[in-house]
mmCIF file of C-alpha atoms in Angstrom:
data_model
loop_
_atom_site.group_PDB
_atom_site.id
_atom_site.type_symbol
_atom_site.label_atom_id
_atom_site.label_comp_id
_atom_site.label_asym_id
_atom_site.label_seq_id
_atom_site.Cartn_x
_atom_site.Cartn_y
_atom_site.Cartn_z
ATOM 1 C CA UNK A 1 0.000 0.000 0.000
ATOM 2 C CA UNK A 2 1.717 3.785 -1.015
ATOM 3 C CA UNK A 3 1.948 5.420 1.882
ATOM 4 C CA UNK A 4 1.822 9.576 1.038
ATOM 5 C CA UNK A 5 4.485 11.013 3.327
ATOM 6 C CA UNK A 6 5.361 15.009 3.395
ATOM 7 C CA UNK A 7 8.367 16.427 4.358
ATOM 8 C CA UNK A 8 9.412 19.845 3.815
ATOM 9 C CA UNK A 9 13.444 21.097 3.342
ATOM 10 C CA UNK A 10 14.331 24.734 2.431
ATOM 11 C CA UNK A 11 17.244 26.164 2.302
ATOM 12 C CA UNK A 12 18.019 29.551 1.095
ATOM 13 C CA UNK A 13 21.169 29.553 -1.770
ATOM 14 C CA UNK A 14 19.648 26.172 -3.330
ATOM 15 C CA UNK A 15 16.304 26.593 -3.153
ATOM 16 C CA UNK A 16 14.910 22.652 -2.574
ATOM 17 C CA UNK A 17 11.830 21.688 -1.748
ATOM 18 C CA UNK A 18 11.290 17.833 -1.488
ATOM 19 C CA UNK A 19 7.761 16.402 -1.103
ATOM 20 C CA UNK A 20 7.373 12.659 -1.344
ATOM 21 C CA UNK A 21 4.212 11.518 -2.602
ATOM 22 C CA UNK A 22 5.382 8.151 -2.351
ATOM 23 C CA UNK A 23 5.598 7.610 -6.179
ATOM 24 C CA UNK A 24 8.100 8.296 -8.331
ATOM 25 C CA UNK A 25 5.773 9.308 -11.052
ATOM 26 C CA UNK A 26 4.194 11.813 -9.121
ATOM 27 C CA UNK A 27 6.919 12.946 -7.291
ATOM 28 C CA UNK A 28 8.513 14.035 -10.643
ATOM 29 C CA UNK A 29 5.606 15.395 -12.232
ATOM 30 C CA UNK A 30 5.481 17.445 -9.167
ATOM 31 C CA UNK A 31 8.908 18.503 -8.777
ATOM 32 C CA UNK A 32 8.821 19.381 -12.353
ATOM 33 C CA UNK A 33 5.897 21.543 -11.370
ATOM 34 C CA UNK A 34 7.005 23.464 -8.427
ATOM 35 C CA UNK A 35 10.862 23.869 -10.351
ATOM 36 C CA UNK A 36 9.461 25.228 -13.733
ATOM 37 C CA UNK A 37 6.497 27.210 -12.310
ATOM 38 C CA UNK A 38 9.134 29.026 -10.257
ATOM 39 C CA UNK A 39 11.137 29.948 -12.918
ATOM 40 C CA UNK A 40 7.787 30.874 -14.618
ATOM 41 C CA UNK A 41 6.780 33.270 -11.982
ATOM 42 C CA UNK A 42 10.361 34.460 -11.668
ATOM 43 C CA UNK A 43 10.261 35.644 -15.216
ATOM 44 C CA UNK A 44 7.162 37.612 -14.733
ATOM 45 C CA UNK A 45 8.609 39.392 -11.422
ATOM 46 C CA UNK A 46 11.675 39.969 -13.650
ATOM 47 C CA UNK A 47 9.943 41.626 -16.320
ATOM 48 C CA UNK A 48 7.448 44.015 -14.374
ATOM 49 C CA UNK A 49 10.549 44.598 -12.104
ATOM 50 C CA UNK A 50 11.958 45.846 -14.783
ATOM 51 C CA UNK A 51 8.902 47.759 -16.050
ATOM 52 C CA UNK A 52 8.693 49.676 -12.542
ATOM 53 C CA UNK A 53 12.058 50.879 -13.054
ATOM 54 C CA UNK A 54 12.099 51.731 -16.683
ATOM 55 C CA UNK A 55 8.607 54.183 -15.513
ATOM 56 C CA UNK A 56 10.270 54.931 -12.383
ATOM 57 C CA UNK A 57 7.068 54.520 -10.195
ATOM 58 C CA UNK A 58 5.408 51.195 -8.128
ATOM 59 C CA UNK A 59 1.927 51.283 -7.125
ATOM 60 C CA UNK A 60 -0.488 49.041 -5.417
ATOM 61 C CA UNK A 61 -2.173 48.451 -8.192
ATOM 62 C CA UNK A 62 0.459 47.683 -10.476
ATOM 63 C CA UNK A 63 2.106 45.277 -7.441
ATOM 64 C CA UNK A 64 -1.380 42.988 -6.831
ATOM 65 C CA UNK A 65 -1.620 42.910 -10.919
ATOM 66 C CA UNK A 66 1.704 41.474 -11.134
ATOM 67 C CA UNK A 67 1.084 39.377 -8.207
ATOM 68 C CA UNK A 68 -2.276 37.563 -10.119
ATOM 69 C CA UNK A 69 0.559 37.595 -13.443
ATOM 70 C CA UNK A 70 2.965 35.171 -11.610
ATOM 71 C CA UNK A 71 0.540 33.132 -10.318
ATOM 72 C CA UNK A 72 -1.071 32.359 -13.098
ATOM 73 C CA UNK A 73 1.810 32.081 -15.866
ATOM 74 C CA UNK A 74 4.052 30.210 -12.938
ATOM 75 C CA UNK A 75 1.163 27.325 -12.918
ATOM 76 C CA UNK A 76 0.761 27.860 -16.533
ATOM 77 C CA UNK A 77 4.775 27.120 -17.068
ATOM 78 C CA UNK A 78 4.270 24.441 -14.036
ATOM 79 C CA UNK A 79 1.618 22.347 -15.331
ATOM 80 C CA UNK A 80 3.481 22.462 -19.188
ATOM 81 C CA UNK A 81 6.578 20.881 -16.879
ATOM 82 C CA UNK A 82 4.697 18.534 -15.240
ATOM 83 C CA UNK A 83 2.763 16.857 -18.023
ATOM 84 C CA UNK A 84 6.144 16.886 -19.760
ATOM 85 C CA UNK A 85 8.186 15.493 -16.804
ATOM 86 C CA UNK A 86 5.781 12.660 -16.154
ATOM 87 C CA UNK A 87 5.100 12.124 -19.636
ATOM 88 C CA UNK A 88 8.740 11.494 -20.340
ATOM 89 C CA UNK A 89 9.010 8.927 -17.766
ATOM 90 C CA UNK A 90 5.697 6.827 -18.584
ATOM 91 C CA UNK A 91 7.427 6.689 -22.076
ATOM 92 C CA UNK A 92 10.911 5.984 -20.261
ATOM 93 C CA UNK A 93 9.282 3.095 -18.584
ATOM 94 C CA UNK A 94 6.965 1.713 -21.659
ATOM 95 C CA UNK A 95 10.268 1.591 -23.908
ATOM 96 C CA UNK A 96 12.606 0.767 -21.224
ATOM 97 C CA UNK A 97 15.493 3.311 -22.930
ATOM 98 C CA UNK A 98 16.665 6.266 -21.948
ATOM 99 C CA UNK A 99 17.666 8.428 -25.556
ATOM 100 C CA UNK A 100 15.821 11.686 -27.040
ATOM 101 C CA UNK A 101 12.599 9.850 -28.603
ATOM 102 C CA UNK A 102 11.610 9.670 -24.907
ATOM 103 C CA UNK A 103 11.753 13.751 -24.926
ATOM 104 C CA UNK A 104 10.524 13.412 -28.183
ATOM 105 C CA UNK A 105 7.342 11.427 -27.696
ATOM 106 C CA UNK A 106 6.710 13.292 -24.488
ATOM 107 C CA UNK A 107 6.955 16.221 -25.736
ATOM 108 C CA UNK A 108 4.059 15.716 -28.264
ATOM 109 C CA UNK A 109 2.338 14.074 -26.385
ATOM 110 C CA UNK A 110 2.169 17.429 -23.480
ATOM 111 C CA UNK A 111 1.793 19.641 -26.303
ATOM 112 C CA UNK A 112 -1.204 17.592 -27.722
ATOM 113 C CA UNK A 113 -2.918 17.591 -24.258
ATOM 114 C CA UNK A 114 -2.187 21.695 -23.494
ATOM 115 C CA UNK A 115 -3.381 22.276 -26.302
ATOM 116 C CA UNK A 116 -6.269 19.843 -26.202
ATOM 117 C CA UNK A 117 -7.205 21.455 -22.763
ATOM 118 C CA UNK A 118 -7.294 24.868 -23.891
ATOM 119 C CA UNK A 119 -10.339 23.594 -26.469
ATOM 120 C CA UNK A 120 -8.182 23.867 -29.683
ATOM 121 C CA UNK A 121 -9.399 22.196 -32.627
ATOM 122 C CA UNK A 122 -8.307 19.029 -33.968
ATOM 123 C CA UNK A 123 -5.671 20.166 -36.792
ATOM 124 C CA UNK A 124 -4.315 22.695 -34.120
ATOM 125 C CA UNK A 125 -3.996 20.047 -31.762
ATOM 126 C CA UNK A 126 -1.853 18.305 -33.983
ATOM 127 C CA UNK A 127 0.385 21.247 -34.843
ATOM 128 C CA UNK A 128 0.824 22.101 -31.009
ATOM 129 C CA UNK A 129 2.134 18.001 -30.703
ATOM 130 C CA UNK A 130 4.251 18.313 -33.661
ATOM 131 C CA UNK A 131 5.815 21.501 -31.983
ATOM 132 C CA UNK A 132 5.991 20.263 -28.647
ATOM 133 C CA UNK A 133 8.116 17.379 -29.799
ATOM 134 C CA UNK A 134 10.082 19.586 -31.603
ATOM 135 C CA UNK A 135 10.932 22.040 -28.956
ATOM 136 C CA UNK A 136 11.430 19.263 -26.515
ATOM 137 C CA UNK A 137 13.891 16.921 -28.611
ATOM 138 C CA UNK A 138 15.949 20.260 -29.287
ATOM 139 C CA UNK A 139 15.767 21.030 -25.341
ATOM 140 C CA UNK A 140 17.102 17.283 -24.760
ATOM 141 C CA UNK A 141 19.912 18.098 -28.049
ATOM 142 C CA UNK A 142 20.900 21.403 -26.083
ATOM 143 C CA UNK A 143 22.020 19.769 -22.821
ATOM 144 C CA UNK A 144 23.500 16.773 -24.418
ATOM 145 C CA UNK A 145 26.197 19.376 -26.087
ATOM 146 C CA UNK A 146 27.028 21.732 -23.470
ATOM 147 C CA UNK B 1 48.206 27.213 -34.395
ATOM 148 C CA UNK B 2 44.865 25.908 -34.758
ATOM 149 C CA UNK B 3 44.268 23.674 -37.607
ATOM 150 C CA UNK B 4 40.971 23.916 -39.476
ATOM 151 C CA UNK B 5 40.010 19.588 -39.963
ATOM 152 C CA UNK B 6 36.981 18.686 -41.798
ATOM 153 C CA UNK B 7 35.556 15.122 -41.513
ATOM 154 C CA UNK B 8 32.177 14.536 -41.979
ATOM 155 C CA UNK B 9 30.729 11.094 -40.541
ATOM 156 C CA UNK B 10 26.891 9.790 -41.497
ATOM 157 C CA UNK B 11 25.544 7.023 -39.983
ATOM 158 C CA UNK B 12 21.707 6.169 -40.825
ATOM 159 C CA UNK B 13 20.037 5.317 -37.622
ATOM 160 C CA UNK B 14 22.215 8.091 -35.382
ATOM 161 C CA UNK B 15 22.545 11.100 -37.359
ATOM 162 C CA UNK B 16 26.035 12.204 -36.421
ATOM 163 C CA UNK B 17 27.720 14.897 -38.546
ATOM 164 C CA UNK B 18 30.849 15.733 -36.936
ATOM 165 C CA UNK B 19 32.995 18.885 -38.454
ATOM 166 C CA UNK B 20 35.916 20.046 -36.320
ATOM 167 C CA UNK B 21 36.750 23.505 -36.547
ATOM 168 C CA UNK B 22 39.965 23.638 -34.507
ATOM 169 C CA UNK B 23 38.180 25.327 -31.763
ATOM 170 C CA UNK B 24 35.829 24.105 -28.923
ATOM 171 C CA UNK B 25 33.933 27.384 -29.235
ATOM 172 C CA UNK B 26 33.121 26.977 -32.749
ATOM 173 C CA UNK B 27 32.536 23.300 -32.740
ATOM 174 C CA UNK B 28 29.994 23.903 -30.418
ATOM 175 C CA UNK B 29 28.326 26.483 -31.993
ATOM 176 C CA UNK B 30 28.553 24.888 -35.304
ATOM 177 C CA UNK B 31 27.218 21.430 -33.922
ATOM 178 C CA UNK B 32 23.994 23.140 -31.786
ATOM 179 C CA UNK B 33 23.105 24.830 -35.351
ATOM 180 C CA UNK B 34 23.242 21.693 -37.468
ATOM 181 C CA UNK B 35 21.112 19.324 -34.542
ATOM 182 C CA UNK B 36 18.522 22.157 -33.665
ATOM 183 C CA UNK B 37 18.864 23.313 -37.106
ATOM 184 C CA UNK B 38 17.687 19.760 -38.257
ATOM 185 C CA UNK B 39 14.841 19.759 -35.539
ATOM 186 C CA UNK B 40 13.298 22.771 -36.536
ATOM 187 C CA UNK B 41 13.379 21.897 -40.293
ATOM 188 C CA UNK B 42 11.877 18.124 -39.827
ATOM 189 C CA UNK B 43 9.202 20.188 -37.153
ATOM 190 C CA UNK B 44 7.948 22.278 -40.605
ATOM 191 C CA UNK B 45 8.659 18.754 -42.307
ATOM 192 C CA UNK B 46 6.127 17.087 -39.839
ATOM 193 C CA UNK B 47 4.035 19.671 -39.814
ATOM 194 C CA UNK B 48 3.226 20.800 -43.858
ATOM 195 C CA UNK B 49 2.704 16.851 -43.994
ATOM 196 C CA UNK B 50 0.454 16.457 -41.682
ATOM 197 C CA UNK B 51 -1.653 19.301 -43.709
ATOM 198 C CA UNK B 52 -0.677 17.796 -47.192
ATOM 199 C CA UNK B 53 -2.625 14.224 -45.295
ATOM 200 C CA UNK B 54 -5.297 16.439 -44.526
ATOM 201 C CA UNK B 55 -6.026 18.008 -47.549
ATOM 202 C CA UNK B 56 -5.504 15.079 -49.844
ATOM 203 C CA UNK B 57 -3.266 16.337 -52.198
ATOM 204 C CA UNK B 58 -0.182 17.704 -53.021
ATOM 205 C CA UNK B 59 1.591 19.851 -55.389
ATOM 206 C CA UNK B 60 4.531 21.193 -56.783
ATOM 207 C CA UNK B 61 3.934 24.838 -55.557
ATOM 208 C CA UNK B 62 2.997 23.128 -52.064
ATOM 209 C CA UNK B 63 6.456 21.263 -52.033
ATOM 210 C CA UNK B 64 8.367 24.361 -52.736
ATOM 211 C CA UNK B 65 6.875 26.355 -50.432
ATOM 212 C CA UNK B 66 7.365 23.986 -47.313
ATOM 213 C CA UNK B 67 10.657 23.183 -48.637
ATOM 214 C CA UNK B 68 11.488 26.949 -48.321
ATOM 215 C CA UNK B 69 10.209 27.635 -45.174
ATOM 216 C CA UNK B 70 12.160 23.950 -44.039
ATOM 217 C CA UNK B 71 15.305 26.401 -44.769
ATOM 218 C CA UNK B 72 14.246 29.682 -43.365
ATOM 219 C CA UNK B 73 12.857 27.651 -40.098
ATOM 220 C CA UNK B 74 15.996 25.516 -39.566
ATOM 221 C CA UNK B 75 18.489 28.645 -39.964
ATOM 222 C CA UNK B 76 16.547 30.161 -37.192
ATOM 223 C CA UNK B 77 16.378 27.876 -34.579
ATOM 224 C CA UNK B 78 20.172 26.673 -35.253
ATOM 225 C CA UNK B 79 21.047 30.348 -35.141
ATOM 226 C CA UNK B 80 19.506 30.826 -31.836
ATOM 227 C CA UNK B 81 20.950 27.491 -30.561
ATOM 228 C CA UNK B 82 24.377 28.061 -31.856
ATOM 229 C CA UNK B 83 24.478 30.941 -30.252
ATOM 230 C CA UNK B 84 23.384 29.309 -26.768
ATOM 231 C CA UNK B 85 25.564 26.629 -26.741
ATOM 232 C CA UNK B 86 28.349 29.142 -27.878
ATOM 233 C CA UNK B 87 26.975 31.745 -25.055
ATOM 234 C CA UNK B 88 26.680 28.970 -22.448
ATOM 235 C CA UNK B 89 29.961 27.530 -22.897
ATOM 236 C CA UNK B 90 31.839 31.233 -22.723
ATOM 237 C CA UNK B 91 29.412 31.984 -19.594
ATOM 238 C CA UNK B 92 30.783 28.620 -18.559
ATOM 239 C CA UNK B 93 34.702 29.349 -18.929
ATOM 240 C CA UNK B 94 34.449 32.692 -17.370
ATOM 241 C CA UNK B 95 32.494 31.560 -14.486
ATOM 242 C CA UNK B 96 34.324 28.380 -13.872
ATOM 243 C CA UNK B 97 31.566 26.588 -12.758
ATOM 244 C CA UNK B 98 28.933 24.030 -14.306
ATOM 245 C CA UNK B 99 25.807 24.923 -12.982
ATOM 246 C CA UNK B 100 21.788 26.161 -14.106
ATOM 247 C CA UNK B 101 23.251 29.804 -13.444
ATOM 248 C CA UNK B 102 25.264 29.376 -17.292
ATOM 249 C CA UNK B 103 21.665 28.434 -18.851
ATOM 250 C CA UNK B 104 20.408 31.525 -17.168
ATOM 251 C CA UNK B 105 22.636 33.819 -18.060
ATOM 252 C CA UNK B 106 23.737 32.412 -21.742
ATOM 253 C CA UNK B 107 19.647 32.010 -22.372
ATOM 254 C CA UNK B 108 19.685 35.638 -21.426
ATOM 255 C CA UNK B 109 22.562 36.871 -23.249
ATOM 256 C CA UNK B 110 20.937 34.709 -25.852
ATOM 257 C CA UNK B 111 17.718 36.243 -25.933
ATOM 258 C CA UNK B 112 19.014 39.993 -25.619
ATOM 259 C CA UNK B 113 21.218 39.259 -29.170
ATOM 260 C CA UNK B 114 18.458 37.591 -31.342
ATOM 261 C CA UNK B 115 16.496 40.115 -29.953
ATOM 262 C CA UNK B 116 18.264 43.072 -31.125
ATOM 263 C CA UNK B 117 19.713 41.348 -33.903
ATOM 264 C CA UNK B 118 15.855 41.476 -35.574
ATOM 265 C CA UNK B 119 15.829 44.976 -34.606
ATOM 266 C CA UNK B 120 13.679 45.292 -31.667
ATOM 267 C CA UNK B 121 13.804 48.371 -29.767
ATOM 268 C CA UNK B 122 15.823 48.431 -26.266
ATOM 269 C CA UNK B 123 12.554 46.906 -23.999
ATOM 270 C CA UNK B 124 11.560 44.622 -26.405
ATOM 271 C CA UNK B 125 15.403 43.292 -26.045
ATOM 272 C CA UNK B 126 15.023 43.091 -22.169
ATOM 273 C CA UNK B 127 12.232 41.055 -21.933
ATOM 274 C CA UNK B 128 13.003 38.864 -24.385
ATOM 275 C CA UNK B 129 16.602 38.478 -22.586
ATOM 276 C CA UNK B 130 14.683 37.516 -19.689
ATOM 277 C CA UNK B 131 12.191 35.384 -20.941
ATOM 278 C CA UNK B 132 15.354 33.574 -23.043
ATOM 279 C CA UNK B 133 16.959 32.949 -19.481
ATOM 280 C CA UNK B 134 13.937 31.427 -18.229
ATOM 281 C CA UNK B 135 13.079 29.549 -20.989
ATOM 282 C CA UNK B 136 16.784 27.974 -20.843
ATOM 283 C CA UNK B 137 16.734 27.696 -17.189
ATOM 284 C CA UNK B 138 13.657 25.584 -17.118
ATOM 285 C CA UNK B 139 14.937 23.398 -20.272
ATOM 286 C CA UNK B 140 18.217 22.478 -18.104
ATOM 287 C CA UNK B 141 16.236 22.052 -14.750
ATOM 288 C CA UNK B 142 13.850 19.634 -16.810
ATOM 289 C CA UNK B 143 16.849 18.103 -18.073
ATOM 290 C CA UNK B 144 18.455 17.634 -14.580
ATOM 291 C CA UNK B 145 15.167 16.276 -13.487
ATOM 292 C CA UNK B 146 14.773 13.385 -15.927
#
């Protein structure tokens, strides 16, 4: 029987938060969540920070509108990961290799479900998987080089 | 002195083309432009042939016109790899270090010159710098993750 445990760890340089959901799929799909949709929200803090200082004023307003921004594009860019980061490792697991046509195939397979999600038609939904797989396979290229 | 070699290598199943240019720096470059080059032109590939399925038929003027936009695509997305993988690997030698902080700050550097380099006016080339670090900062975590 999975038992769900929770444990919590933060420390401040490396930000790392580890949750055990006792399950390796969803622990990844998580982590994948909680990594990317930081770097998600990060970006939009980063950009209105920089808005704020190009106009050279900060107002409530402008702060709690920002606020709703990260939220929402953070779980935007966290759910993409997620689906991705799972996906990957069902396929990992179904083909029992480890090589880019994992990335590949998980890719197009998250880009087919965002986009089925956000009620897309059929020959969009298509395009979005081609492109997913795309973008994802030259992700997996990228960090194989450097 | 460095010595300019060229040997090319094809092997069907693995697509390895291997060019040395003398120079870590370039062969990186050069070899993140030929892979994500070749993504992005099978992705248009993949795609115009899912539409030729679609719409039954296919023609000369069809053929031409995916097999132009195969070019135009693939010199974009190897330019803005190439310049990555050459960004991230500088970022890389300065710093000392192998960490996600390179893919942040190549993807940013990254962003900022493709950016300007189409001409973009100076907060246009901001944001894009910083969504080009986040984008390359999630691809790596992903990576790491998987």
């Amino acid at each position: 029987m999975p038992r769900s445990r929770f444990s919590g760890v933060l420390s401040t340089p490396r930000v790392d938060v580890i949750i055990d959901m006792g399950n390796p799929f969803l622990n990844l799909s998580l982590d994948g969540f909680l990594k990317i949709g930081t770097v998600g929200a990060l970006r939009v803090a980063a950009e209105e920070s920089y808005d704020c200082v190009r106009a050279g004023s900060i107002s409530t307003h402008k702060a709690e509108h920002t606020l709703k921004k990260m939220c929402k594009e953070g779980a935007y860019w966290g759910t993409v990961a997620g689906v991705y980061v799972g996906m990957e490792y069902g396929v990992e697991r179904i083909r029992d290799k480890r090589d880019w046509k994992n990335a590949l195939i998980g890719g197009a397979i998250t880009g087919a479900l965002i986009s089925a999600a956000s009620n897309n038609n059929k020959d969009k939904v298509m395009v979005d998987a081609i492109t997913g797989g795309a973008i994802a396979t030259a992700a997996k290229f990228l960090n194989y080089l450097t």
